[in-house]
Structures are given as C-alpha cells and as structure tokens.
PDB file of C-alpha atoms and ligand atoms in Angstrom:
ATOM      1  CA  UNK A  76       5.512  18.717   3.528  1.00 52.00           C
ATOM      2  CA  UNK A  77       2.209  17.747   1.949  1.00 67.00           C
ATOM      3  CA  UNK A  78      -0.584  16.193   3.995  1.00 92.00           C
ATOM      4  CA  UNK A  79      -0.078  12.520   4.633  1.00 97.00           C
ATOM      5  CA  UNK A  80      -3.794  12.096   5.311  1.00 97.00           C
ATOM      6  CA  UNK A  81      -6.635  13.255   3.035  1.00 97.00           C
ATOM      7  CA  UNK A  82     -10.000  13.496   4.746  1.00 97.00           C
ATOM      8  CA  UNK A  83     -13.353  13.229   2.970  1.00 98.00           C
ATOM      9  CA  UNK A  84     -16.703  13.772   4.634  1.00 98.00           C
ATOM     10  CA  UNK A  85     -19.392  11.116   4.138  1.00 98.00           C
ATOM     11  CA  UNK A  86     -23.142  11.836   3.972  1.00 98.00           C
ATOM     12  CA  UNK A  87     -23.270  11.233   7.756  1.00 98.00           C
ATOM     13  CA  UNK A  88     -21.953  14.353   9.502  1.00 98.00           C
ATOM     14  CA  UNK A  89     -18.705  13.732  11.350  1.00 98.00           C
ATOM     15  CA  UNK A  90     -18.091  10.298   9.798  1.00 98.00           C
ATOM     16  CA  UNK A  91     -15.100  10.520   7.499  1.00 98.00           C
ATOM     17  CA  UNK A  92     -13.003   8.464   5.138  1.00 98.00           C
ATOM     18  CA  UNK A  93      -9.288   9.083   5.509  1.00 98.00           C
ATOM     19  CA  UNK A  94      -6.930   8.204   2.682  1.00 98.00           C
ATOM     20  CA  UNK A  95      -3.353   7.653   3.669  1.00 98.00           C
ATOM     21  CA  UNK A  96      -1.013   9.175   1.091  1.00 97.00           C
ATOM     22  CA  UNK A  97       1.860   6.740   0.908  1.00 97.00           C
ATOM     23  CA  UNK A  98       5.490   7.623   0.321  1.00 97.00           C
ATOM     24  CA  UNK A  99       6.866   4.929  -1.977  1.00 97.00           C
ATOM     25  CA  UNK A 100      10.344   4.078  -3.088  1.00 98.00           C
ATOM     26  CA  UNK A 101      12.154   1.019  -4.376  1.00 98.00           C
ATOM     27  CA  UNK A 102      11.900  -0.640  -0.937  1.00 98.00           C
ATOM     28  CA  UNK A 103       8.151  -0.325  -0.587  1.00 98.00           C
ATOM     29  CA  UNK A 104       6.288   2.470   1.181  1.00 97.00           C
ATOM     30  CA  UNK A 105       5.742   4.458   4.348  1.00 97.00           C
ATOM     31  CA  UNK A 106       2.272   5.579   5.427  1.00 97.00           C
ATOM     32  CA  UNK A 107       0.966   7.464   8.457  1.00 97.00           C
ATOM     33  CA  UNK A 108      -1.776   5.672  10.379  1.00 98.00           C
ATOM     34  CA  UNK A 109      -2.550   8.471  12.821  1.00 98.00           C
ATOM     35  CA  UNK A 110      -1.509  12.092  13.194  1.00 97.00           C
ATOM     36  CA  UNK A 111      -2.438  14.346  16.103  1.00 96.00           C
ATOM     37  CA  UNK A 112      -1.540  17.423  14.052  1.00 96.00           C
ATOM     38  CA  UNK A 113      -3.377  16.578  10.833  1.00 97.00           C
ATOM     39  CA  UNK A 114      -6.482  15.335  12.641  1.00 97.00           C
ATOM     40  CA  UNK A 115      -6.455  18.029  15.344  1.00 96.00           C
ATOM     41  CA  UNK A 116      -9.478  19.883  13.939  1.00 95.00           C
ATOM     42  CA  UNK A 117     -11.588  16.750  14.192  1.00 97.00           C
ATOM     43  CA  UNK A 118     -10.204  15.300  17.421  1.00 97.00           C
ATOM     44  CA  UNK A 119     -10.810  18.576  19.270  1.00 95.00           C
ATOM     45  CA  UNK A 120      -8.490  17.670  22.132  1.00 96.00           C
ATOM     46  CA  UNK A 121      -9.301  13.959  22.310  1.00 97.00           C
ATOM     47  CA  UNK A 122      -6.253  11.748  22.708  1.00 98.00           C
ATOM     48  CA  UNK A 123      -5.659   8.159  21.723  1.00 98.00           C
ATOM     49  CA  UNK A 124      -6.172   5.960  24.772  1.00 98.00           C
ATOM     50  CA  UNK A 125      -5.871   2.507  23.233  1.00 98.00           C
ATOM     51  CA  UNK A 126      -4.768   0.801  20.023  1.00 98.00           C
ATOM     52  CA  UNK A 127      -6.261  -2.598  19.197  1.00 98.00           C
ATOM     53  CA  UNK A 128      -5.402  -5.093  16.487  1.00 98.00           C
ATOM     54  CA  UNK A 129      -7.640  -7.912  15.266  1.00 98.00           C
ATOM     55  CA  UNK A 130      -7.245 -10.838  12.911  1.00 98.00           C
ATOM     56  CA  UNK A 131     -10.349 -12.348  11.319  1.00 98.00           C
ATOM     57  CA  UNK A 132      -9.556 -15.590   9.558  1.00 98.00           C
ATOM     58  CA  UNK A 133     -12.463 -16.391   7.284  1.00 98.00           C
ATOM     59  CA  UNK A 134     -14.027 -14.491   4.389  1.00 98.00           C
ATOM     60  CA  UNK A 135     -17.658 -13.614   5.062  1.00 98.00           C
ATOM     61  CA  UNK A 136     -17.142 -13.370   8.835  1.00 98.00           C
ATOM     62  CA  UNK A 137     -18.444 -10.257  10.573  1.00 98.00           C
ATOM     63  CA  UNK A 138     -17.999  -8.344  13.827  1.00 98.00           C
ATOM     64  CA  UNK A 139     -20.264  -5.614  15.210  1.00 97.00           C
ATOM     65  CA  UNK A 140     -22.152  -3.381  15.467  1.00 98.00           C
ATOM     66  CA  UNK A 141     -20.398  -2.083  18.579  1.00 98.00           C
ATOM     67  CA  UNK A 142     -20.202   1.175  20.529  1.00 98.00           C
ATOM     68  CA  UNK A 143     -19.371   2.349  24.044  1.00 98.00           C
ATOM     69  CA  UNK A 144     -21.713   4.391  26.233  1.00 97.00           C
ATOM     70  CA  UNK A 145     -20.789   7.447  28.305  1.00 96.00           C
ATOM     71  CA  UNK A 146     -18.439   8.047  30.036  1.00 97.00           C
ATOM     72  CA  UNK A 147     -16.441   5.782  27.700  1.00 97.00           C
ATOM     73  CA  UNK A 148     -17.898   7.025  24.422  1.00 98.00           C
ATOM     74  CA  UNK A 149     -15.177   6.945  21.843  1.00 98.00           C
ATOM     75  CA  UNK A 150     -14.046   8.174  18.508  1.00 98.00           C
ATOM     76  CA  UNK A 151     -12.233   5.446  16.611  1.00 98.00           C
ATOM     77  CA  UNK A 152     -10.138   5.259  13.498  1.00 98.00           C
ATOM     78  CA  UNK A 153     -10.258   1.890  11.779  1.00 98.00           C
ATOM     79  CA  UNK A 154      -7.693   0.762   9.210  1.00 98.00           C
ATOM     80  CA  UNK A 155      -7.150  -2.536   7.413  1.00 98.00           C
ATOM     81  CA  UNK A 156      -3.524  -3.610   7.226  1.00 98.00           C
ATOM     82  CA  UNK A 157      -4.055  -7.026   5.601  1.00 98.00           C
ATOM     83  CA  UNK A 158      -6.863  -8.180   3.363  1.00 98.00           C
ATOM     84  CA  UNK A 159     -10.077  -6.331   2.569  1.00 98.00           C
ATOM     85  CA  UNK A 160     -13.209  -5.593   4.581  1.00 98.00           C
ATOM     86  CA  UNK A 161     -16.541  -3.849   4.103  1.00 99.00           C
ATOM     87  CA  UNK A 162     -16.537  -1.426   7.013  1.00 99.00           C
ATOM     88  CA  UNK A 163     -19.805   0.083   8.258  1.00 99.00           C
ATOM     89  CA  UNK A 164     -20.893   2.744  10.737  1.00 99.00           C
ATOM     90  CA  UNK A 165     -24.495   3.391  11.818  1.00 98.00           C
ATOM     91  CA  UNK A 166     -25.531   6.782  13.161  1.00 98.00           C
ATOM     92  CA  UNK A 167     -27.105   6.230  16.602  1.00 98.00           C
ATOM     93  CA  UNK A 168     -26.794   9.834  17.805  1.00 98.00           C
ATOM     94  CA  UNK A 169     -29.910  10.956  19.583  1.00 97.00           C
ATOM     95  CA  UNK A 170     -31.568  13.715  17.583  1.00 97.00           C
ATOM     96  CA  UNK A 171     -29.311  13.285  14.552  1.00 98.00           C
ATOM     97  CA  UNK A 172     -30.836  14.182  11.181  1.00 98.00           C
ATOM     98  CA  UNK A 173     -29.401  10.894   9.909  1.00 98.00           C
ATOM     99  CA  UNK A 174     -30.311   8.741  12.928  1.00 98.00           C
ATOM    100  CA  UNK A 175     -30.421   5.057  11.910  1.00 98.00           C
ATOM    101  CA  UNK A 176     -28.636   5.617   8.595  1.00 98.00           C
ATOM    102  CA  UNK A 177     -25.539   3.643   7.723  1.00 98.00           C
ATOM    103  CA  UNK A 178     -22.492   4.220   5.595  1.00 98.00           C
ATOM    104  CA  UNK A 179     -20.153   1.513   4.337  1.00 98.00           C
ATOM    105  CA  UNK A 180     -16.863   1.528   2.505  1.00 98.00           C
ATOM    106  CA  UNK A 181     -14.162  -0.947   1.551  1.00 98.00           C
ATOM    107  CA  UNK A 182     -11.006  -0.697   3.630  1.00 98.00           C
ATOM    108  CA  UNK A 183      -8.053  -2.671   2.397  1.00 98.00           C
ATOM    109  CA  UNK A 184      -4.326  -2.957   2.658  1.00 93.00           C
ATOM    110  CA  UNK A 185      -4.196  -1.782  -0.953  1.00 96.00           C
ATOM    111  CA  UNK A 186      -6.566   1.208  -0.926  1.00 97.00           C
ATOM    112  CA  UNK A 187      -4.933   2.781   2.145  1.00 98.00           C
ATOM    113  CA  UNK A 188      -8.274   4.027   3.484  1.00 98.00           C
ATOM    114  CA  UNK A 189      -9.411   4.361   7.085  1.00 98.00           C
ATOM    115  CA  UNK A 190     -12.793   5.155   8.586  1.00 98.00           C
ATOM    116  CA  UNK A 191     -12.941   7.940  11.198  1.00 98.00           C
ATOM    117  CA  UNK A 192     -15.937   7.107  13.391  1.00 98.00           C
ATOM    118  CA  UNK A 193     -17.133   9.739  15.850  1.00 98.00           C
ATOM    119  CA  UNK A 194     -18.899   9.186  19.142  1.00 98.00           C
ATOM    120  CA  UNK A 195     -22.498   8.039  18.841  1.00 98.00           C
ATOM    121  CA  UNK A 196     -21.953   5.607  15.972  1.00 98.00           C
ATOM    122  CA  UNK A 197     -21.999   1.799  16.041  1.00 98.00           C
ATOM    123  CA  UNK A 198     -19.260   0.102  14.047  1.00 98.00           C
ATOM    124  CA  UNK A 199     -18.894  -3.274  12.369  1.00 98.00           C
ATOM    125  CA  UNK A 200     -17.380  -4.958   9.344  1.00 99.00           C
ATOM    126  CA  UNK A 201     -17.447  -8.011   7.130  1.00 99.00           C
ATOM    127  CA  UNK A 202     -14.323  -9.624   5.725  1.00 98.00           C
ATOM    128  CA  UNK A 203     -14.168  -9.888   1.937  1.00 98.00           C
ATOM    129  CA  UNK A 204     -11.248 -12.326   1.919  1.00 98.00           C
ATOM    130  CA  UNK A 205      -9.439 -14.524   4.408  1.00 98.00           C
ATOM    131  CA  UNK A 206      -6.957 -13.334   7.036  1.00 98.00           C
ATOM    132  CA  UNK A 207      -8.000  -9.707   7.478  1.00 98.00           C
ATOM    133  CA  UNK A 208      -6.137  -7.609  10.029  1.00 98.00           C
ATOM    134  CA  UNK A 209      -7.568  -4.362  11.378  1.00 98.00           C
ATOM    135  CA  UNK A 210      -5.963  -1.780  13.602  1.00 98.00           C
ATOM    136  CA  UNK A 211      -8.131   0.535  15.740  1.00 98.00           C
ATOM    137  CA  UNK A 212      -7.141   3.800  17.363  1.00 98.00           C
ATOM    138  CA  UNK A 213      -9.557   4.557  20.233  1.00 98.00           C
ATOM    139  CA  UNK A 214      -9.988   7.798  22.192  1.00 98.00           C
ATOM    140  CA  UNK A 215     -11.382   5.934  25.232  1.00 98.00           C
ATOM    141  CA  UNK A 216     -10.207   2.787  26.966  1.00 98.00           C
ATOM    142  CA  UNK A 217     -12.188  -0.423  26.593  1.00 98.00           C
ATOM    143  CA  UNK A 218     -14.885  -0.825  29.219  1.00 98.00           C
ATOM    144  CA  UNK A 219     -16.904  -4.041  29.305  1.00 98.00           C
ATOM    145  CA  UNK A 220     -19.576  -2.266  31.384  1.00 98.00           C
ATOM    146  CA  UNK A 221     -19.932   0.562  28.861  1.00 98.00           C
ATOM    147  CA  UNK A 222     -20.108  -1.705  25.793  1.00 97.00           C
ATOM    148  CA  UNK A 223     -23.242  -1.636  23.720  1.00 97.00           C
ATOM    149  CA  UNK A 224     -24.253  -3.116  20.397  1.00 98.00           C
ATOM    150  CA  UNK A 225     -26.984  -3.308  17.817  1.00 98.00           C
ATOM    151  CA  UNK A 226     -27.624  -6.243  15.519  1.00 98.00           C
ATOM    152  CA  UNK A 227     -25.948  -5.958  12.136  1.00 98.00           C
ATOM    153  CA  UNK A 228     -28.901  -7.690  10.478  1.00 98.00           C
ATOM    154  CA  UNK A 229     -31.498  -5.358  12.015  1.00 98.00           C
ATOM    155  CA  UNK A 230     -33.942  -4.405   9.251  1.00 98.00           C
ATOM    156  CA  UNK A 231     -34.303  -0.994  10.920  1.00 97.00           C
ATOM    157  CA  UNK A 232     -30.880  -0.200   9.471  1.00 98.00           C
ATOM    158  CA  UNK A 233     -31.002  -2.345   6.315  1.00 98.00           C
ATOM    159  CA  UNK A 234     -27.242  -2.614   5.963  1.00 98.00           C
ATOM    160  CA  UNK A 235     -26.407  -4.132   2.592  1.00 98.00           C
ATOM    161  CA  UNK A 236     -23.636  -6.568   3.437  1.00 98.00           C
ATOM    162  CA  UNK A 237     -21.699  -7.581   0.307  1.00 98.00           C
ATOM    163  CA  UNK A 238     -22.068 -11.323   0.949  1.00 98.00           C
ATOM    164  CA  UNK A 239     -23.923 -13.702   3.218  1.00 97.00           C
ATOM    165  CA  UNK A 240     -22.601 -13.430   6.753  1.00 98.00           C
ATOM    166  CA  UNK A 241     -20.947 -16.775   7.408  1.00 98.00           C
ATOM    167  CA  UNK A 242     -19.618 -16.294  10.927  1.00 98.00           C
ATOM    168  CA  UNK A 243     -20.253 -14.082  13.962  1.00 98.00           C
ATOM    169  CA  UNK A 244     -19.536 -14.335  17.668  1.00 98.00           C
ATOM    170  CA  UNK A 245     -22.338 -15.808  19.741  1.00 98.00           C
ATOM    171  CA  UNK A 246     -22.662 -12.432  21.405  1.00 98.00           C
ATOM    172  CA  UNK A 247     -22.982 -10.556  18.115  1.00 98.00           C
ATOM    173  CA  UNK A 248     -25.656 -13.008  16.926  1.00 98.00           C
ATOM    174  CA  UNK A 249     -27.659 -12.374  20.078  1.00 98.00           C
ATOM    175  CA  UNK A 250     -27.900  -8.566  19.933  1.00 97.00           C
ATOM    176  CA  UNK A 251     -31.600  -7.724  19.772  1.00 92.00           C
ATOM    177  CA  UNK A 252     -33.175  -5.625  17.056  1.00 97.00           C
ATOM    178  CA  UNK A 253     -33.936  -2.073  18.179  1.00 97.00           C
ATOM    179  CA  UNK A 254     -37.460  -1.027  19.079  1.00 95.00           C
ATOM    180  CA  UNK A 255     -39.261   2.313  18.927  1.00 93.00           C
ATOM    181  CA  UNK A 256     -38.229   2.798  22.575  1.00 95.00           C
ATOM    182  CA  UNK A 257     -34.610   3.251  21.467  1.00 95.00           C
ATOM    183  CA  UNK A 258     -34.036   7.000  21.249  1.00 94.00           C
ATOM    184  CA  UNK A 259     -30.360   6.866  20.447  1.00 96.00           C
ATOM    185  CA  UNK A 260     -27.119   7.641  22.208  1.00 97.00           C
ATOM    186  CA  UNK A 261     -26.412  10.866  24.077  1.00 93.00           C
ATOM    187  CA  UNK A 262     -23.245  12.463  22.711  1.00 92.00           C
TER     188      UNK A 262
HETATM  189  C1  TDO B 118     -13.062  -4.617  22.120  1.00 92.37           C
HETATM  190  C2  TDO B 118     -12.257  -5.261  23.268  1.00 92.37           C
HETATM  191  C3  TDO B 118     -12.528  -6.553  23.667  1.00 92.37           C
HETATM  192  N1  TDO B 118     -11.824  -7.111  24.684  1.00 92.37           N
HETATM  193  C4  TDO B 118     -12.093  -8.508  25.053  1.00 92.37           C
HETATM  194  C5  TDO B 118     -13.545  -8.864  25.297  1.00 92.37           C
HETATM  195  C6  TDO B 118     -13.609 -10.304  24.790  1.00 92.37           C
HETATM  196  O1  TDO B 118     -13.165 -11.192  25.804  1.00 92.37           O
HETATM  197  C7  TDO B 118     -12.583 -10.360  23.675  1.00 92.37           C
HETATM  198  C8  TDO B 118     -13.200 -10.236  22.283  1.00 92.37           C
HETATM  199  O2  TDO B 118     -14.063  -9.118  22.297  1.00 92.37           O
HETATM  200  P1  TDO B 118     -15.091  -8.861  21.123  1.00 92.37           P
HETATM  201  O3  TDO B 118     -15.716 -10.127  20.714  1.00 92.37           O
HETATM  202  O4  TDO B 118     -15.987  -7.737  21.538  1.00 92.37           O
HETATM  203  O5  TDO B 118     -14.117  -8.338  19.959  1.00 92.37           O
HETATM  204  P2  TDO B 118     -14.531  -7.650  18.608  1.00 92.37           P
HETATM  205  O6  TDO B 118     -15.817  -8.233  18.125  1.00 92.37           O
HETATM  206  O7  TDO B 118     -13.388  -7.709  17.689  1.00 92.37           O
HETATM  207  O8  TDO B 118     -14.786  -6.148  19.078  1.00 92.37           O
HETATM  208  C9  TDO B 118     -14.472  -5.112  18.193  1.00 92.37           C
HETATM  209  O9  TDO B 118     -15.468  -5.108  17.172  1.00 92.37           O
HETATM  210  C10 TDO B 118     -15.356  -4.048  16.258  1.00 92.37           C
HETATM  211  C11 TDO B 118     -16.528  -4.143  15.305  1.00 92.37           C
HETATM  212  C12 TDO B 118     -15.175  -2.736  16.896  1.00 92.37           C
HETATM  213  O10 TDO B 118     -15.704  -1.709  16.477  1.00 92.37           O
HETATM  214  C13 TDO B 118     -14.200  -2.696  18.021  1.00 92.37           C
HETATM  215  O11 TDO B 118     -14.236  -1.441  18.702  1.00 92.37           O
HETATM  216  C14 TDO B 118     -14.461  -3.804  18.975  1.00 92.37           C
HETATM  217  O12 TDO B 118     -15.712  -3.608  19.615  1.00 92.37           O
HETATM  218  O13 TDO B 118     -11.685  -9.278  23.924  1.00 92.37           O
HETATM  219  C15 TDO B 118     -10.826  -6.419  25.337  1.00 92.37           C
HETATM  220  O14 TDO B 118     -10.191  -6.927  26.287  1.00 92.37           O
HETATM  221  N2  TDO B 118     -10.531  -5.161  24.937  1.00 92.37           N
HETATM  222  C16 TDO B 118     -11.200  -4.559  23.916  1.00 92.37           C
HETATM  223  O15 TDO B 118     -10.906  -3.379  23.567  1.00 92.37           O
END
C-alpha cells in the first residue's frame, strides 16, 4: 500500500507540509488525516491528546499566533476541511537558527495539505474565503494557564498576510509585540 501522506520539509527545521494522497472513485474520495505509523518518525512517541475543530465565518478573519508553554508544549497538525486559509507558523524556539522566521502556506479542502507544526512554534491563519473549517490534532491537552501568543502583526516577524486582516478576537488584537527581552521558548 503506498503512503497516504507525503511529507515535505519547509525551510524551518521540523516544520512540514503534509499532502494527503486521496483515494478517489465514482463516489468521491477517502483521505487519511492522521497516521501514527506514517508519522512515527516525526512524532517520536508523542500521541494525539486532543482533536479540535473550528469554523471561521468571514473571509479576511484571522486567529493566532498561539502556542502552549511547557509542560503543555504541543506538536499540532492543522488541516482545512472546508474553504481555504493562509496558514502560518513562526519559529520561537530558543536558540534556533531560524528564530523569528515565519513560513506560510495555503491549506484548503481542495489541495489536501496539512501543516505539521512542532513544539516551539506559534501558529495562526487567515481565511481566504467565507466559512472555513479547520481540524487540529494536538499532542497535548489544552491548558488555559499554559497558553501563550505573539501578535500576528508584529513587525519583528513581518508576516505577509494575503489580505487586510478584517477580524480578530479581542484577545488576539491585544497580544503585545515582542521585545529584545524575549529569548524564545524552551523546547
Ligand atoms: C484552543 C482552545 C480554546 N478553548 C476555549 C478558550 C476560549 O473560551 C474559546 C476560544 O478560544 P480561542 O479564541 O483561543 O480559539 P482559537 O483562536 O481558535 O484558538 C486556536 O487558534 C489557532 C490559531 C491555534 O493554533 C489553535 O491551537 C488554537 O489556539 O475556546 C478550549 O476550551 N479548548 C481549546 O483547545
């Protein structure tokens, strides 16, 4: 049986784009969203602790850039099951050669791509059309106390969002810009 998931490295070590190889027939298709066996070499024993699903109604809306601190640091796999989003991860790993760099890619229901985001990255996205649904596989449970975030408009990162950001949560709007005191996340 051929691999159902193809994995491509990005310029940020450990951050990967997964393409789901669909099995189509006259009814439609089947695709694999997660596979312990195929992803074993990356997961290195981590198990999925939580699966979350979000709907974002309006095009141009954005969520992020979120992460969880130790001991709830998490790897997450993000997939878009309806619509199209520009999905972004920022490397916040302390001591990383690419600290502060970002990588973005379009995830859509049609391109069957997912982003594999390792510990030490912040994640966010912007919707490119209305009614976008994402599904997240997380290796740690949600912890409000361990949540952290950086501002998606922070010039220190210079993320090139595809369109003007039309909507964010009050909390996401209020995340401060980082300062030189921010050394990054321990991983
Ligand atoms: C993320 C999360 C939130 N919540 C609660 C907190 C709050 O009351 C409500 C909405 O939370 P938020 O506004 O943080 O939801 P949202 O902005 O969609 O948060 C998500 O953003 C993207 C970018 C990610 O990377 C995800 O991991 C997650 O952080 O849901 C949970 O109960 N469990 C969870 O796992």
